[in-house]
GROMACS .gro file of C-alpha atoms in nm:
model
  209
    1UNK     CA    1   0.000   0.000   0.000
    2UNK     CA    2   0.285   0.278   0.093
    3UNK     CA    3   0.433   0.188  -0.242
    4UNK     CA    4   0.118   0.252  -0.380
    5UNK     CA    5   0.076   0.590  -0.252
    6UNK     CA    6   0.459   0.674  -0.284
    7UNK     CA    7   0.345   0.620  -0.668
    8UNK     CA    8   0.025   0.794  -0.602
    9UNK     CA    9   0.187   1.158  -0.432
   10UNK     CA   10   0.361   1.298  -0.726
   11UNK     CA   11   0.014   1.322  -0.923
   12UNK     CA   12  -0.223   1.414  -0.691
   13UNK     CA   13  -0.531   1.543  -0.988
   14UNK     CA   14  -0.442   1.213  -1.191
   15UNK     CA   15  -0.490   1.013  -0.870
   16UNK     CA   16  -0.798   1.222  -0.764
   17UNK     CA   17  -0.940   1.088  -1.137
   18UNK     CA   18  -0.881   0.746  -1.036
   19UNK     CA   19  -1.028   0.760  -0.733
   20UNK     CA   20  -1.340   0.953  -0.839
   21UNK     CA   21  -1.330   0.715  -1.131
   22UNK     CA   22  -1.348   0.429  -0.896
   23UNK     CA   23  -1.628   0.560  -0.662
   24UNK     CA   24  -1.774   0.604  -1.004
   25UNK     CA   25  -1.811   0.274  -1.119
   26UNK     CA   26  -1.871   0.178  -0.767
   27UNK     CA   27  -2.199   0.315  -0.754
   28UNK     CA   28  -2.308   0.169  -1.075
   29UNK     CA   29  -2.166  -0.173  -1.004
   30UNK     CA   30  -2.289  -0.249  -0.630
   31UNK     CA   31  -2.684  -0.129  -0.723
   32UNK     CA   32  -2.649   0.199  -0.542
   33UNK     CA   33  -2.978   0.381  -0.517
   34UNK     CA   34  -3.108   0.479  -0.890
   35UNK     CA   35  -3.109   0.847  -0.742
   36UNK     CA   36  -2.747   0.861  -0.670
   37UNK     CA   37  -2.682   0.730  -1.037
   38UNK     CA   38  -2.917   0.998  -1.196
   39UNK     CA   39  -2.738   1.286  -0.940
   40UNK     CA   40  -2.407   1.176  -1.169
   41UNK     CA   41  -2.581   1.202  -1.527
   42UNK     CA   42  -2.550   1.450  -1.775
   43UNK     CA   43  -2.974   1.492  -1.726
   44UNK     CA   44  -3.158   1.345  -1.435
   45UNK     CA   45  -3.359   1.041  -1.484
   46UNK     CA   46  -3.628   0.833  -1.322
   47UNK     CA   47  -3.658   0.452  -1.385
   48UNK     CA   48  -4.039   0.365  -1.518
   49UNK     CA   49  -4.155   0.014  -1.586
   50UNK     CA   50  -4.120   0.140  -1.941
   51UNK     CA   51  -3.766   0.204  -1.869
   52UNK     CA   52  -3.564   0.560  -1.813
   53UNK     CA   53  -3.750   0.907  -1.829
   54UNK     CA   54  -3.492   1.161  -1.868
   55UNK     CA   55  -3.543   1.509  -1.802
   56UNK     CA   56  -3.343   1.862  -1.889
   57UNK     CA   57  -2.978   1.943  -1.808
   58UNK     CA   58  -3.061   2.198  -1.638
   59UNK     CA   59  -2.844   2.473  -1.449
   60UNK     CA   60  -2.714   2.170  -1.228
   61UNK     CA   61  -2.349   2.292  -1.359
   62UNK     CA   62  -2.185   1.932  -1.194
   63UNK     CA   63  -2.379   1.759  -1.481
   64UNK     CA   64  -2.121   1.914  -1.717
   65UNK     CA   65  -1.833   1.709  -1.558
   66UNK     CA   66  -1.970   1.415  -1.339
   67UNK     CA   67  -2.017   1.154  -1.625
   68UNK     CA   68  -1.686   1.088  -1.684
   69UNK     CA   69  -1.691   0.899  -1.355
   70UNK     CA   70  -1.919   0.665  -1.408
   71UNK     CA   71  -1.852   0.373  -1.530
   72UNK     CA   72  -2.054   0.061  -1.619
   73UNK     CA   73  -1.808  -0.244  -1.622
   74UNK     CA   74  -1.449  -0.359  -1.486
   75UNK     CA   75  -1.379  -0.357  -1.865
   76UNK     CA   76  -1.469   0.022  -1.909
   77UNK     CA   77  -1.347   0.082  -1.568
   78UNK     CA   78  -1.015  -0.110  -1.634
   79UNK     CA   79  -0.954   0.043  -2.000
   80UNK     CA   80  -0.990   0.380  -1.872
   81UNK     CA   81  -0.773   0.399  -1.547
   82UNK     CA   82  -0.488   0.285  -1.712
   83UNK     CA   83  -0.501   0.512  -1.991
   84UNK     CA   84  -0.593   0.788  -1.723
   85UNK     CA   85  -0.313   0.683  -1.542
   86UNK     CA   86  -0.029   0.703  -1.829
   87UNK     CA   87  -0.169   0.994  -2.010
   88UNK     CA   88  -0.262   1.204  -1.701
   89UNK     CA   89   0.079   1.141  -1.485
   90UNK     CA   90   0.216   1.229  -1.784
   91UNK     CA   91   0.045   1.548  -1.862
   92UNK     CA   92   0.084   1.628  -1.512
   93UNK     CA   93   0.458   1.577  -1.457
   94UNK     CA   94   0.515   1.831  -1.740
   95UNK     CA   95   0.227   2.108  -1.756
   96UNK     CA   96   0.197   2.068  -1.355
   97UNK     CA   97  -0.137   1.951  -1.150
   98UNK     CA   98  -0.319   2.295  -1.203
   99UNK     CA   99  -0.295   2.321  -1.620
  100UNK     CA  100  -0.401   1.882  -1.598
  101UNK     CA  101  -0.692   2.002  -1.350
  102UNK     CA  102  -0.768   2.255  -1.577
  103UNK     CA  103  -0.754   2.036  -1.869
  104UNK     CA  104  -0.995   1.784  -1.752
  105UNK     CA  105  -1.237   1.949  -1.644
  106UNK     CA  106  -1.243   2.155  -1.990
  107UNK     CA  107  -1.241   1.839  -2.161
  108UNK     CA  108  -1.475   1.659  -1.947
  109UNK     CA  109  -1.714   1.940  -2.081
  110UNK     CA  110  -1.643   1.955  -2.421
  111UNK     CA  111  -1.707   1.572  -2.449
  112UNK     CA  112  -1.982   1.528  -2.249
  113UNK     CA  113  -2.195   1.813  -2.428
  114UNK     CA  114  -2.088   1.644  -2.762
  115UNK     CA  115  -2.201   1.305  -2.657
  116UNK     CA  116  -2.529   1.499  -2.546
  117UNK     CA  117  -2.616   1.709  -2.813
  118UNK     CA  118  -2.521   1.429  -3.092
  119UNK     CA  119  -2.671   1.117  -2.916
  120UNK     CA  120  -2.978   1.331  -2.683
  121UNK     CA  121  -3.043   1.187  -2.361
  122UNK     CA  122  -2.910   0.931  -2.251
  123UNK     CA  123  -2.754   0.713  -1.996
  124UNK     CA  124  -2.348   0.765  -2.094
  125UNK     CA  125  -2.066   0.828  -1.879
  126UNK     CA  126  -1.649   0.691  -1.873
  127UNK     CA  127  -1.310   0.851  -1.883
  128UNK     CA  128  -1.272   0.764  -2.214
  129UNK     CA  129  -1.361   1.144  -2.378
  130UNK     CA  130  -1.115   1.251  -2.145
  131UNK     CA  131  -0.848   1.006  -2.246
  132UNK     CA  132  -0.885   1.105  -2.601
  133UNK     CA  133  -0.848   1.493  -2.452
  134UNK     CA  134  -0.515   1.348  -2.319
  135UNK     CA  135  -0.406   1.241  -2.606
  136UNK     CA  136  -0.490   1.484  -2.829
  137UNK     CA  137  -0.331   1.769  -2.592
  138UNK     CA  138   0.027   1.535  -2.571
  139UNK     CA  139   0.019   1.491  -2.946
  140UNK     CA  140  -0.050   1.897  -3.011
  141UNK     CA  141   0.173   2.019  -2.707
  142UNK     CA  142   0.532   1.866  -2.785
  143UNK     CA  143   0.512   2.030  -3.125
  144UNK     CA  144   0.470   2.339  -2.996
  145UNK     CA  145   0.695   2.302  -2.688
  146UNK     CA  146   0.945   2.010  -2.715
  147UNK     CA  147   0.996   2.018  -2.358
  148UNK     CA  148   0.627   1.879  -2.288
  149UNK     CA  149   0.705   1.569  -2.472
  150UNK     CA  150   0.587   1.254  -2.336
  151UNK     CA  151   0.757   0.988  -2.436
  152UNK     CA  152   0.491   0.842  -2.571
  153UNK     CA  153   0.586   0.565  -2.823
  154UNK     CA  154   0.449   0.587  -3.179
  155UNK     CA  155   0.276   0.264  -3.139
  156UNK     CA  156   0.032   0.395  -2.852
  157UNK     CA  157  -0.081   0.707  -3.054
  158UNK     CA  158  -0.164   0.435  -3.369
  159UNK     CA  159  -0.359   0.231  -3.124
  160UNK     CA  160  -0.568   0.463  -2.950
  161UNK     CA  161  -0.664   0.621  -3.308
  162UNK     CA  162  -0.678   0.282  -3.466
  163UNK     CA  163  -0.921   0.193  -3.168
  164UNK     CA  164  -1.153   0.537  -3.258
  165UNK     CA  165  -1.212   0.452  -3.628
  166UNK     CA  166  -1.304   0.118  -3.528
  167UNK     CA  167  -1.549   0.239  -3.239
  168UNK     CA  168  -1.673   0.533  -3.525
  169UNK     CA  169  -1.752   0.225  -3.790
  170UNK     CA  170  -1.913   0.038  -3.540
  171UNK     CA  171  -1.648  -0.281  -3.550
  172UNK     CA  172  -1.613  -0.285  -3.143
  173UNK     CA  173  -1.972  -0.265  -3.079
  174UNK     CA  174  -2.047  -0.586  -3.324
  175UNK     CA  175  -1.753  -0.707  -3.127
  176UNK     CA  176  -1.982  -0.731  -2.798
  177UNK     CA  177  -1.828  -0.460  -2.625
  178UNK     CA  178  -2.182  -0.226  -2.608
  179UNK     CA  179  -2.273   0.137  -2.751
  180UNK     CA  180  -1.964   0.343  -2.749
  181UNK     CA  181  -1.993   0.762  -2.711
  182UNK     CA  182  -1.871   0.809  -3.026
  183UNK     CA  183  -1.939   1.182  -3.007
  184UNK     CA  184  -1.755   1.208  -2.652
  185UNK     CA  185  -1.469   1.094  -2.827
  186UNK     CA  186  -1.425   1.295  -3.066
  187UNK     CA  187  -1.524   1.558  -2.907
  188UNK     CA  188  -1.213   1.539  -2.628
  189UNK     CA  189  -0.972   1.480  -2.845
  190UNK     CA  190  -1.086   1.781  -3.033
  191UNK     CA  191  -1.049   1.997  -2.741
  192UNK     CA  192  -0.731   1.814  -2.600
  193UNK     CA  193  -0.548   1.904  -2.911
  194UNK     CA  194  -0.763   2.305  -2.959
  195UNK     CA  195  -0.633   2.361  -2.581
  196UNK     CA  196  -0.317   2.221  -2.628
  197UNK     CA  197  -0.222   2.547  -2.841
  198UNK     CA  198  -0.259   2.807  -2.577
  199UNK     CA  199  -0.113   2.663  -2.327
  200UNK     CA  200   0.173   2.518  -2.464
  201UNK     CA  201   0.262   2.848  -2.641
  202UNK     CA  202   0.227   3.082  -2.321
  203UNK     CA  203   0.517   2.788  -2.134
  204UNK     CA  204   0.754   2.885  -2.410
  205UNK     CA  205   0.685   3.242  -2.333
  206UNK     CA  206   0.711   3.202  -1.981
  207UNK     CA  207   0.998   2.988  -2.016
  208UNK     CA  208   1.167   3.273  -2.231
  209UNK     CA  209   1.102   3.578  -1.964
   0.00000   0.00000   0.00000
């Protein structure tokens, strides 16, 4: 456990993701009250013996960001931490915990509103938007600034794109794996690579006064 947390220290917002992550998929997986579910959702819902009513979004301003938590399998759960884990320590090592805070919760926005407004209500949630956000930041940022690079072999940038044509064309839902937030998706890694422009110029400013 100490070596755990000794791993844990240097990251505290990436570790914060896991653990919210965690509670997350927590609630989902051990039958927690419907109501705390629908209190995490992008729009509040009530189960009906003809299934989910949803309702509006609301001015309920958590909404925006508290999807990305939940999580509905140890597949989703287990795809997503470790991809949270090696994109956000990264991200964090180099921008620092404030611009990775800052980050996800932009890109927890962006992707959740896309998966809304392209797939209406719904019942979606998972890191995964924000893993693409990741990505598309790291990818953007060490062009700008060299010194943000994060090591990130060639091979892992192929896969996680490779793996978000096939989810677009519908191959890893015929593959059993359930309805994918396409939208959310693209939608993060959008805004991962838009944000990464900013910021990563203003470091080489900074870095030049």
């Amino acid at each position: 456990m100490q070596d755990l947390l000794n791993a844990l220290r240097p990251f505290p917002v990436t570790a914060g993701l896991l653990v919210c992550s965690l509670l997350g998929f927590s609630v989902v997986y051990f039958n927690a009250p419907v109501s705390w579910v629908a209190a995490l959702t992008f729009t509040p819902f009530e189960l009906t013996a003809a299934g989910p009513v949803f309702g509006e979004p609301g001015a309920q301003l958590w909404r925006l960001v508290t999807p990305a938590f939940l999580h509905f399998g140890w597949l989703h759960i287990a795809f997503n931490a470790l991809w949270t884990w090696e994109f956000g320590r990264r991200i964090e090592a180099r921008a620092g915990s404030l611009s990775a805070l800052g980050l996800f919760l932009a890109v927890a926005m962006v992707s959740n509103v896309a998966q809304y407004l392209f797939g209406g209500p719904g019942l979606f949630g998972g890191m995964s938007g924000v893993v693409y956000g990741f990505l598309g930041f790291a990818v953007v940022a060490e062009r700008i600034y060299p010194r943000w690079a994060l090591g990130l072999p060639p091979g892992i940038v192929v896969f996680m794109l490779g793996w978000l044509v096939a989810c677009v064309l519908g191959v890893v839902e015929v593959l059993g794996f359930g309805a994918i937030a396409n939208a959310a998706h693209i939608g993060g890694l959008a805004a991962g690579a838009v944000l990464a422009v900013p910021l990563a110029f203003l470091e080489r400013y900074r870095r030049r006064l």
